Amino acid sequence: MKVNSVLLIWACILLQECPLTLSEEDNSEPGDNVNPCCYYPCQHWGVCVRFGLDRYECDCTRTGYYGENCTIPEFWSGVFEFLRPSPNSVHYILTHFRWLWDLINKTFLRDFLMRMVLTVRSNLIPSPPTYNSKYDYINWESYSNITYYTRLLPPVPLDCPTPMGTKGKIQLPDPKLLVEKFMLRRKFRPDPQGTNLMFAFFAQHFTHQFFKTHNRVGLGFTKALGHGVDAGHVYGDNLDRQLDLRLHRDGKLKYQIIKGEMYPPTVTETNVNMSYPKSVPPEGQMAIGQEVFGLLPGLSMYATLWLREHNRVCDILKKEHPTWGDEQLFQTTRLIIIGETIRIVIEEYVQHLSGYYLKLKFDPTLLFRSQFQYQNRIAVEFNQLYHWHPLMPDSFFIDGDEIPYSQFIYNTSLLTHYGIEKLVQAFSTQAAGQVGGGHNMHQVVTRVAEGVIKESRELRLRPFNEYRKRFNLKPYTSFSEFTGEKKIARELEELYGDIDALEFYPALLLEKTRPGNIFGESMVEMGAPFSLKGLLGNPICSPEYWKPSTFGGQIGFDIVNSATLEKLVCLNTKWCPYVAFYLPPSDSHQQGKTIESRSEL
């Protein structure tokens, strides 16, 4: 070991400031000039800057900490750390004591707590963006080039002794082995929160407007230039595609009528490219804003619902504004669709995921007195995190029929054969799988998981524990603490060698779940900040946009402010099925009441 390394160790011991130890397990050979930033010495969001061959400095500016490694808290940081409850304690409080939350939800405290949730979560995401897949330091290209995904943490330096820095083995486990050994489903495990396939398909449909990796250009690039909720999955991710999908009359989108019902038009009617196998003729391919949405009938179902909703709103606006032309009707309707989407996501989708008794609220005015930037960039970590393929079941049950994947994938005829109502009913009453905890991914999607692991390695994502620290979570100290059991912990340790070498994406799927929850702690605590920052950072939530005139007057504003999943379905179908992101109550009487109430729409 070099003399300066020995001195560094003694300095760390005396100052009690060095969180990482240079040991024989660090896989650095005697005489090597190891990049000191490979040890991730800078804590609490401090930035490591290398000087010379073996020196570094931590930039602790505005972290609330100081010292060589940003570990000594300033006064108020120390007070805050002392008083701050753990994420699991907060989660417990928010998911228990229903009687208390029923009272809070009726008072001003609901708005106060909702404002806190939004600001605290959103502040964890840097704005403007910092790094991307090309640069591990802040520069203008990282900020201005929106063809890149951004990233929360810079990549593992190229000159580190191991793929994860200094910890773990020289070679990472084979991705296929990881997926088959820890993720592949043994037996379908339904989500204990009661999540259904209506939620699963909404998650996939909703996120593919901003998760559009541009593989032809390279990893880390995106085609979705909107970097947020822009309804590009409905209207296309570029102007040419949008114009091909538009009817160019009354602001509406093109459509076809089948059995008296409105559906997306065919490729031959629009001249847009869709990703279908060659076995599906052009006249059988539905033309949708997102080119891959012909893959699953659940995605085509949502595409049909939003098509019908767009054209329905156009009719309302045209009646209200007879002097408006096609362009203004289209553009204003698009803003309304974006607003409806955000409201449904926050008040129903995120509400269900959280399991909170605090009633979440979409109200942009809550942030008008806060320092908040109305912009967003999609991070590669958010993209990786959102691969929730364990949601998918073993097969699909529609109107009494069991349909295997072989008859489900790329089969748009299911959409027109059963109709939207029966698909909604079927997907709302079939359980989705639990995402966390491992061993619950169907064989048909395991290749996707392998691809995510390979992508994360090419992009050199930092170890899972580094992301835990970035989101103010305590890093795990052992695999058994991470998994909550012994067998998988022992197998993971054999493959990775050190808990500090565990990879980001596998860890999110294998982490022990919270009791009765769909995810583990990290998925929620890391995913929520990305999600809320992206939703509330949308321009329509800004003071300049959030007013009736933006949405065509009070009538359009009311559509946004009253949007629900139930209305999206029931205002665009002949009859109203059971629709929610969770399974219906087991009590048939309660289920009947739920369905009966839809007549009030």
XYZ file of C-alpha atoms in Angstrom:
601
model
C 0.000 0.000 0.000
C 1.392 3.461 -0.867
C 2.648 5.795 1.865
C 0.068 8.478 1.009
C -2.691 5.870 1.387
C -1.440 5.029 4.880
C -1.391 8.716 5.770
C -4.911 9.102 4.416
C -6.149 6.252 6.615
C -4.575 7.789 9.732
C -6.048 11.179 8.856
C -9.464 9.612 8.500
C -9.188 7.913 11.887
C -8.051 11.064 13.671
C -10.631 13.324 12.049
C -13.428 10.697 12.075
C -14.272 12.059 8.654
C -13.618 9.248 6.186
C -16.682 7.117 5.379
C -14.741 4.777 3.141
C -11.738 2.664 4.064
C -8.911 1.757 1.746
C -8.627 -1.978 2.387
C -7.561 -5.151 0.689
C -11.176 -5.640 -0.478
C -11.038 -2.452 -2.550
C -9.485 -4.401 -5.452
C -6.825 -1.762 -6.082
C -3.375 -3.204 -6.636
C -0.291 -1.901 -4.788
C 1.315 0.940 -6.699
C -1.899 1.876 -8.560
C -2.985 5.503 -8.623
C -6.653 4.854 -7.935
C -8.970 7.741 -8.709
C -9.963 8.826 -5.176
C -13.461 9.726 -6.407
C -13.981 5.972 -7.001
C -14.368 5.680 -3.224
C -17.354 8.093 -3.291
C -15.875 10.051 -0.371
C -18.175 13.093 -0.614
C -21.337 12.747 1.442
C -24.637 14.697 1.580
C -24.672 15.676 -2.109
C -21.077 16.918 -2.035
C -19.288 16.896 -5.403
C -15.970 15.050 -5.730
C -13.336 16.839 -7.830
C -10.066 15.062 -8.617
C -6.745 16.903 -8.456
C -3.540 15.380 -9.729
C -3.437 11.594 -9.530
C -4.393 10.851 -5.963
C -5.953 13.968 -4.452
C -9.573 15.076 -4.311
C -11.710 17.831 -2.856
C -15.377 17.722 -1.903
C -17.405 20.761 -2.900
C -19.905 21.089 -0.038
C -21.494 24.316 -1.270
C -25.109 24.675 -0.092
C -25.282 21.092 1.145
C -25.719 22.154 4.759
C -22.519 20.288 5.658
C -18.817 21.053 5.707
C -15.518 19.295 6.337
C -13.212 17.325 4.091
C -15.983 14.914 3.071
C -19.066 17.089 3.764
C -19.900 15.116 6.899
C -20.013 17.826 9.579
C -23.508 19.356 9.763
C -24.121 23.058 10.013
C -26.294 24.043 12.985
C -29.701 23.876 11.311
C -28.759 20.775 9.329
C -27.928 19.066 12.592
C -31.226 20.126 14.138
C -33.145 18.947 11.092
C -31.369 15.594 11.025
C -32.102 15.097 14.717
C -35.809 15.865 14.330
C -36.463 14.234 10.947
C -38.415 10.959 11.224
C -37.371 7.997 9.122
C -39.196 7.404 5.802
C -40.702 4.215 7.197
C -42.054 6.112 10.215
C -43.645 8.728 7.944
C -45.097 5.979 5.754
C -46.550 4.227 8.789
C -48.239 7.406 10.021
C -49.673 8.167 6.568
C -51.044 4.634 6.145
C -52.565 4.213 9.624
C -54.980 6.131 11.865
C -57.708 6.490 9.238
C -60.023 8.295 11.676
C -57.410 11.044 12.102
C -56.817 11.448 8.364
C -60.563 11.585 7.692
C -60.613 14.673 9.940
C -57.450 16.213 8.447
C -58.754 15.782 4.895
C -61.664 18.096 5.746
C -59.503 20.932 7.077
C -56.861 23.426 5.916
C -54.240 20.937 7.133
C -54.769 18.894 3.976
C -53.506 21.763 1.809
C -50.627 22.439 4.205
C -49.499 18.803 4.182
C -49.969 18.484 0.417
C -47.755 21.552 -0.096
C -45.112 19.959 2.123
C -45.280 16.679 0.205
C -44.837 18.482 -3.118
C -41.991 20.760 -2.064
C -40.006 18.226 -0.043
C -40.249 15.563 -2.744
C -39.600 17.917 -5.666
C -36.556 19.500 -4.025
C -34.774 16.148 -4.218
C -34.608 16.506 -8.019
C -32.107 19.073 -9.378
C -33.516 21.784 -11.601
C -31.982 22.748 -13.978
C -30.470 19.330 -14.801
C -26.872 18.442 -14.013
C -25.319 15.361 -15.647
C -26.167 13.104 -18.580
C -24.963 9.868 -20.141
C -21.977 11.581 -21.788
C -20.739 13.999 -19.150
C -19.893 13.358 -15.494
C -19.436 17.060 -14.781
C -21.700 20.081 -15.152
C -21.462 21.810 -18.524
C -23.640 23.644 -21.024
C -24.132 20.648 -23.304
C -25.654 18.620 -20.457
C -28.104 21.432 -19.811
C -29.026 22.448 -23.347
C -29.046 19.161 -25.288
C -32.506 17.760 -24.581
C -31.919 14.719 -26.787
C -30.175 13.207 -23.758
C -31.808 11.813 -20.684
C -30.434 13.662 -17.694
C -29.108 11.737 -14.702
C -29.160 12.330 -10.975
C -25.671 11.084 -10.133
C -22.605 11.189 -12.375
C -21.447 7.808 -13.705
C -18.880 5.572 -12.052
C -15.474 6.965 -13.152
C -13.935 4.999 -16.002
C -10.653 4.342 -14.193
C -12.045 2.643 -11.081
C -10.718 -0.754 -9.912
C -14.180 -2.397 -10.120
C -17.303 -1.742 -12.208
C -19.027 -0.281 -9.116
C -16.069 1.827 -7.930
C -13.774 0.080 -5.472
C -16.129 -2.415 -3.822
C -17.292 -5.780 -5.090
C -15.893 -8.145 -7.655
C -13.952 -7.339 -10.808
C -16.732 -8.782 -12.962
C -20.456 -8.232 -12.459
C -22.878 -11.204 -12.568
C -24.338 -12.287 -15.898
C -27.628 -10.371 -16.468
C -29.445 -13.505 -17.631
C -28.334 -15.350 -14.501
C -29.562 -12.490 -12.294
C -32.977 -12.430 -13.954
C -33.485 -16.202 -13.932
C -32.152 -16.686 -10.413
C -33.871 -13.782 -8.655
C -36.613 -12.264 -10.828
C -38.245 -15.043 -12.844
C -41.712 -15.961 -11.556
C -42.115 -19.250 -9.719
C -45.774 -18.678 -8.927
C -47.872 -15.572 -9.578
C -47.912 -13.372 -6.485
C -50.771 -10.812 -6.599
C -50.103 -7.345 -5.273
C -51.332 -7.134 -1.667
C -52.512 -3.541 -2.248
C -55.121 -4.843 -4.690
C -53.574 -3.273 -7.781
C -55.260 -4.399 -11.009
C -54.406 -4.566 -14.709
C -56.201 -1.262 -15.349
C -53.407 0.296 -13.295
C -50.703 -1.796 -14.982
C -51.692 -0.738 -18.490
C -52.175 2.879 -17.414
C -48.628 2.900 -16.009
C -47.218 1.642 -19.287
C -49.405 3.887 -21.435
C -48.796 7.032 -19.376
C -45.008 6.721 -19.016
C -44.312 5.981 -22.680
C -44.965 9.605 -23.555
C -41.631 10.494 -21.900
C -39.760 7.176 -21.775
C -38.719 6.849 -25.410
C -35.096 5.705 -25.514
C -33.650 6.462 -28.942
C -31.628 3.292 -29.446
C -30.662 4.191 -33.018
C -28.736 7.184 -31.707
C -27.401 5.455 -28.603
C -28.055 4.672 -24.961
C -28.995 7.656 -22.873
C -30.808 9.415 -25.730
C -34.537 10.061 -25.911
C -36.972 10.818 -28.728
C -39.486 12.359 -26.313
C -38.380 15.974 -26.497
C -41.163 17.095 -24.158
C -39.502 15.484 -21.106
C -42.785 15.265 -19.256
C -46.558 15.053 -19.629
C -47.124 16.444 -23.114
C -49.608 13.807 -24.365
C -47.095 12.856 -27.058
C -48.318 9.265 -26.734
C -51.687 10.529 -28.034
C -50.538 13.114 -30.587
C -47.102 11.873 -31.617
C -43.617 12.960 -30.589
C -43.059 15.213 -33.604
C -45.070 17.653 -35.711
C -45.218 15.465 -38.836
C -46.754 12.567 -36.924
C -49.197 14.902 -35.205
C -50.356 16.366 -38.527
C -50.851 12.890 -39.989
C -53.032 11.882 -37.027
C -55.186 15.016 -37.130
C -58.471 15.287 -38.990
C -57.793 18.996 -39.700
C -61.408 19.798 -39.008
C -62.918 21.089 -35.766
C -59.650 20.341 -33.927
C -60.295 16.596 -33.999
C -58.129 13.540 -34.491
C -58.725 11.005 -37.265
C -60.739 7.931 -36.377
C -62.617 4.972 -37.820
C -66.051 3.638 -36.879
C -66.377 -0.073 -36.131
C -69.691 -1.500 -34.931
C -70.891 2.033 -34.311
C -67.912 2.850 -32.036
C -64.951 5.213 -32.508
C -61.472 3.671 -32.694
C -58.042 4.893 -33.849
C -57.669 5.012 -37.646
C -55.611 2.520 -39.620
C -52.066 3.061 -40.817
C -53.321 3.190 -44.404
C -55.635 6.080 -43.484
C -52.923 8.111 -41.798
C -49.588 7.127 -43.349
C -47.886 6.950 -39.925
C -45.379 4.256 -39.023
C -46.306 1.741 -36.327
C -44.243 -1.083 -34.816
C -46.224 -4.153 -35.843
C -44.880 -7.508 -37.043
C -45.070 -8.138 -40.792
C -47.871 -10.638 -40.210
C -50.242 -7.750 -39.416
C -51.332 -5.991 -42.658
C -51.411 -2.132 -42.717
C -55.221 -2.100 -42.764
C -55.164 -4.069 -39.504
C -52.705 -1.736 -37.788
C -54.170 1.043 -35.665
C -52.387 4.384 -35.990
C -51.604 5.822 -32.550
C -49.359 8.609 -31.258
C -46.928 6.120 -29.700
C -45.634 3.732 -32.346
C -45.392 0.673 -30.038
C -48.932 0.823 -28.629
C -50.169 -1.873 -30.978
C -48.200 -4.315 -28.844
C -50.878 -4.871 -26.184
C -54.676 -4.434 -26.316
C -54.488 -2.698 -22.929
C -52.405 0.076 -24.497
C -54.718 0.314 -27.518
C -57.663 0.522 -25.115
C -56.252 3.624 -23.407
C -55.308 5.114 -26.777
C -58.937 4.699 -27.860
C -60.272 6.302 -24.673
C -58.047 9.373 -25.047
C -58.927 9.651 -28.758
C -62.619 9.681 -27.883
C -62.021 12.141 -25.026
C -60.095 14.503 -27.300
C -62.843 14.560 -29.914
C -65.536 14.889 -27.226
C -63.814 17.938 -25.740
C -63.407 19.429 -29.223
C -67.185 19.294 -29.666
C -67.684 21.074 -26.327
C -65.185 23.823 -27.180
C -66.573 24.330 -30.687
C -70.047 24.857 -29.270
C -68.630 27.336 -26.767
C -66.383 29.095 -29.331
C -68.000 28.925 -32.798
C -65.440 31.418 -34.177
C -62.430 29.271 -33.336
C -60.615 27.497 -36.138
C -59.233 23.973 -36.280
C -55.817 24.881 -34.881
C -57.043 26.689 -31.774
C -59.575 23.976 -31.020
C -56.877 21.306 -31.322
C -54.233 23.116 -29.282
C -56.622 24.087 -26.480
C -58.025 20.569 -26.299
C -54.507 19.187 -26.013
C -53.901 21.386 -22.947
C -57.130 20.094 -21.417
C -56.068 16.480 -22.057
C -52.706 17.176 -20.382
C -54.514 18.685 -17.395
C -56.904 15.738 -17.124
C -53.967 13.345 -17.247
C -52.074 15.059 -14.438
C -55.156 15.182 -12.213
C -55.904 11.474 -12.714
C -52.268 10.566 -12.083
C -51.955 12.511 -8.820
C -55.391 12.006 -7.295
C -55.954 8.375 -8.297
C -52.814 6.707 -9.669
C -50.296 8.087 -7.151
C -52.949 7.993 -4.420
C -53.399 4.263 -4.933
C -49.655 3.583 -5.112
C -48.953 5.501 -1.916
C -51.641 3.819 0.161
C -51.849 7.106 2.088
C -54.934 8.097 4.050
C -53.961 11.716 3.331
C -56.115 12.570 0.320
C -53.740 13.785 -2.379
C -54.776 16.894 -4.283
C -53.896 18.337 -7.672
C -53.879 22.064 -7.026
C -51.052 24.014 -8.698
C -51.881 27.128 -6.649
C -50.404 25.402 -3.586
C -46.931 26.127 -4.995
C -47.476 29.658 -6.270
C -45.819 31.202 -3.206
C -42.915 28.748 -3.269
C -39.676 28.876 -5.217
C -40.507 26.324 -7.890
C -39.159 25.884 -11.415
C -41.681 24.929 -14.063
C -39.427 22.747 -16.141
C -38.485 19.093 -16.107
C -35.969 16.709 -17.610
C -36.445 12.952 -17.573
C -33.600 11.129 -15.830
C -32.188 7.798 -16.927
C -32.569 6.570 -13.328
C -36.308 7.317 -13.473
C -36.542 5.388 -16.734
C -34.735 2.407 -15.206
C -36.779 2.527 -12.018
C -40.098 2.391 -13.867
C -39.666 -1.079 -15.388
C -42.495 -2.687 -13.449
C -42.909 -5.843 -15.515
C -43.880 -8.051 -12.535
C -47.293 -6.325 -12.774
C -48.127 -8.537 -15.750
C -50.153 -11.733 -15.016
C -49.723 -15.257 -16.380
C -52.655 -14.821 -18.794
C -55.608 -12.495 -19.348
C -59.279 -13.074 -18.530
C -61.820 -11.174 -20.646
C -65.560 -11.803 -20.552
C -65.101 -15.399 -19.385
C -62.286 -16.210 -21.843
C -58.688 -16.943 -20.831
C -56.253 -15.464 -23.335
C -52.546 -16.455 -23.297
C -49.778 -14.069 -24.327
C -49.492 -15.745 -27.717
C -53.035 -14.578 -28.548
C -52.794 -11.263 -26.676
C -49.660 -9.611 -28.063
C -50.214 -7.530 -31.248
C -53.844 -8.644 -31.389
C -55.817 -5.419 -31.875
C -58.837 -7.460 -32.919
C -59.449 -8.125 -29.209
C -60.174 -4.420 -28.824
C -62.965 -4.385 -31.391
C -64.209 -7.898 -30.654
C -64.913 -7.317 -26.953
C -65.286 -3.537 -27.000
C -63.829 -0.964 -24.621
C -66.426 -1.600 -21.900
C -65.635 -5.304 -21.529
C -61.886 -4.683 -21.614
C -62.150 -2.062 -18.866
C -64.321 -4.393 -16.784
C -61.880 -7.253 -17.295
C -58.711 -5.284 -16.529
C -60.286 -3.564 -13.507
C -61.189 -6.906 -11.947
C -57.984 -8.891 -12.631
C -55.125 -8.640 -10.148
C -51.703 -7.342 -11.124
C -48.526 -8.794 -9.653
C -46.456 -7.464 -6.777
C -43.446 -5.585 -8.178
C -41.000 -5.781 -5.267
C -39.533 -8.794 -3.540
C -38.274 -10.684 -6.604
C -39.426 -13.962 -8.208
C -42.528 -12.469 -9.858
C -41.613 -11.620 -13.462
C -43.270 -13.559 -16.297
C -40.936 -15.357 -18.685
C -42.198 -13.340 -21.658
C -40.692 -10.078 -20.322
C -37.428 -11.348 -18.830
C -35.425 -10.203 -21.875
C -36.510 -6.648 -21.167
C -35.108 -6.914 -17.644
C -31.834 -8.276 -18.985
C -31.661 -5.315 -21.361
C -32.204 -2.843 -18.525
C -29.298 -4.349 -16.559
C -27.025 -4.222 -19.607
C -28.042 -0.614 -20.280
C -27.310 0.417 -16.688
C -23.810 -1.036 -16.988
C -23.068 0.726 -20.246
C -24.262 3.967 -18.664
C -22.164 3.135 -15.552
C -24.900 3.795 -12.996
C -23.557 4.085 -9.486
C -24.256 1.444 -6.817
C -27.677 1.206 -5.241
C -26.431 2.428 -1.854
C -25.123 5.648 -3.438
C -28.660 6.348 -4.648
C -30.010 5.506 -1.195
C -27.779 8.227 0.232
C -28.756 10.665 -2.522
C -32.418 10.330 -1.482
C -31.574 10.731 2.220
C -32.031 7.028 2.967
C -29.654 5.020 5.112
C -27.442 2.725 3.008
C -27.868 -0.970 3.674
C -25.032 -2.571 5.625
C -25.637 -6.183 4.553
C -27.528 -8.267 2.017
C -29.627 -9.835 4.772
C -30.763 -6.385 5.921
C -31.566 -5.576 2.281
C -33.617 -8.713 1.509
C -34.982 -9.508 4.971
C -34.126 -13.197 4.538
C -31.065 -15.437 4.337
C -31.094 -17.543 1.146
C -31.313 -14.761 -1.451
C -28.983 -12.617 0.670
C -26.319 -15.348 0.639
C -26.669 -15.868 -3.127
C -26.439 -12.139 -3.843
C -23.350 -11.834 -1.679
C -21.691 -14.679 -3.579
C -22.331 -12.867 -6.868
C -21.597 -9.263 -5.890
C -19.179 -9.663 -2.989
C -20.231 -6.476 -1.204
C -23.548 -4.731 -0.515
C -21.943 -1.490 -1.726
C -21.498 -3.079 -5.153
C -25.178 -4.003 -5.626
C -26.630 -2.550 -8.833
C -29.453 -0.002 -8.988
C -32.163 -1.772 -11.031
C -31.845 -5.328 -9.628
C -31.856 -3.866 -6.121
C -35.122 -2.001 -6.683
C -36.876 -5.231 -7.689
C -35.276 -7.439 -5.038
C -35.500 -5.152 -2.005
C -37.793 -6.435 0.743
C -41.250 -4.923 0.376
C -42.975 -2.851 2.992
C -45.644 -4.935 4.779
C -48.691 -5.291 2.531
C -47.192 -3.040 -0.153
C -46.443 -3.378 -3.843
C -42.880 -1.988 -3.511
C -39.960 -1.745 -1.152
C -38.941 1.493 0.529
C -36.474 2.634 -2.140
C -38.844 2.395 -5.107
C -41.298 4.738 -3.377
C -38.782 7.161 -1.890
C -36.860 7.462 -5.180
C -39.761 7.274 -7.623
C -42.097 9.786 -5.960
C -39.740 12.795 -6.250
C -39.170 12.161 -9.961
C -42.902 11.752 -10.527
C -44.151 14.770 -8.569
C -41.448 17.080 -9.950
C -42.382 16.022 -13.481
C -46.113 16.490 -12.914
C -46.063 19.827 -11.066
C -43.170 21.115 -13.178
C -45.460 21.046 -16.213
C -46.017 24.518 -17.761
C -49.805 24.275 -17.351
C -49.234 24.249 -13.564
C -47.440 27.614 -13.632
C -49.144 30.881 -12.581
C -49.074 32.112 -16.194
C -50.927 29.064 -17.528
C -53.156 27.906 -14.658
C -56.259 30.000 -15.392
C -59.569 29.407 -17.221
C -58.560 31.256 -20.421
C -55.765 28.729 -21.055
C -58.360 25.967 -21.324
C -60.971 27.784 -23.393
C -62.805 29.385 -20.478
C -64.457 28.072 -17.348
C -66.031 25.114 -19.146
C -62.624 23.753 -20.177
C -61.130 24.567 -16.777
C -63.953 22.625 -15.134
C -63.210 19.572 -17.304
C -59.618 19.594 -16.023
C -60.608 20.211 -12.402
C -63.197 17.427 -12.321
C -61.335 14.770 -14.305
C -61.371 11.188 -13.001
C -60.567 7.788 -14.444
C -64.242 6.931 -14.131
C -65.291 9.945 -16.216
C -62.634 9.223 -18.830
C -64.194 5.803 -19.350
C -67.883 6.399 -18.715
C -68.234 9.590 -20.776
C -66.735 7.754 -23.748
C -68.517 4.375 -23.645
C -72.063 3.103 -24.182
C -72.330 1.645 -20.687
C -70.306 2.159 -17.541
C -68.281 -0.794 -16.262
C -66.517 -1.037 -12.931
C -63.400 1.103 -13.350
C -60.621 1.849 -10.866
C -56.903 1.241 -10.323
C -57.712 -1.333 -7.639
C -59.746 -4.504 -7.478
C -63.432 -4.113 -6.584
C -64.544 -4.750 -3.002
C -65.076 -8.429 -2.303
C -68.523 -7.625 -0.908
C -70.911 -7.840 -3.884
C -73.266 -5.346 -2.254
C -70.491 -2.769 -2.062
C -69.474 -3.491 -5.642
C -73.041 -2.977 -6.799
C -73.201 0.375 -5.039
C -69.983 1.437 -6.743
C -71.315 0.595 -10.189
C -74.721 2.134 -9.519
C -73.153 5.468 -8.550
C -71.817 5.862 -12.091
C -75.277 6.768 -13.347
C -74.707 10.195 -11.815
C -72.011 11.046 -14.380
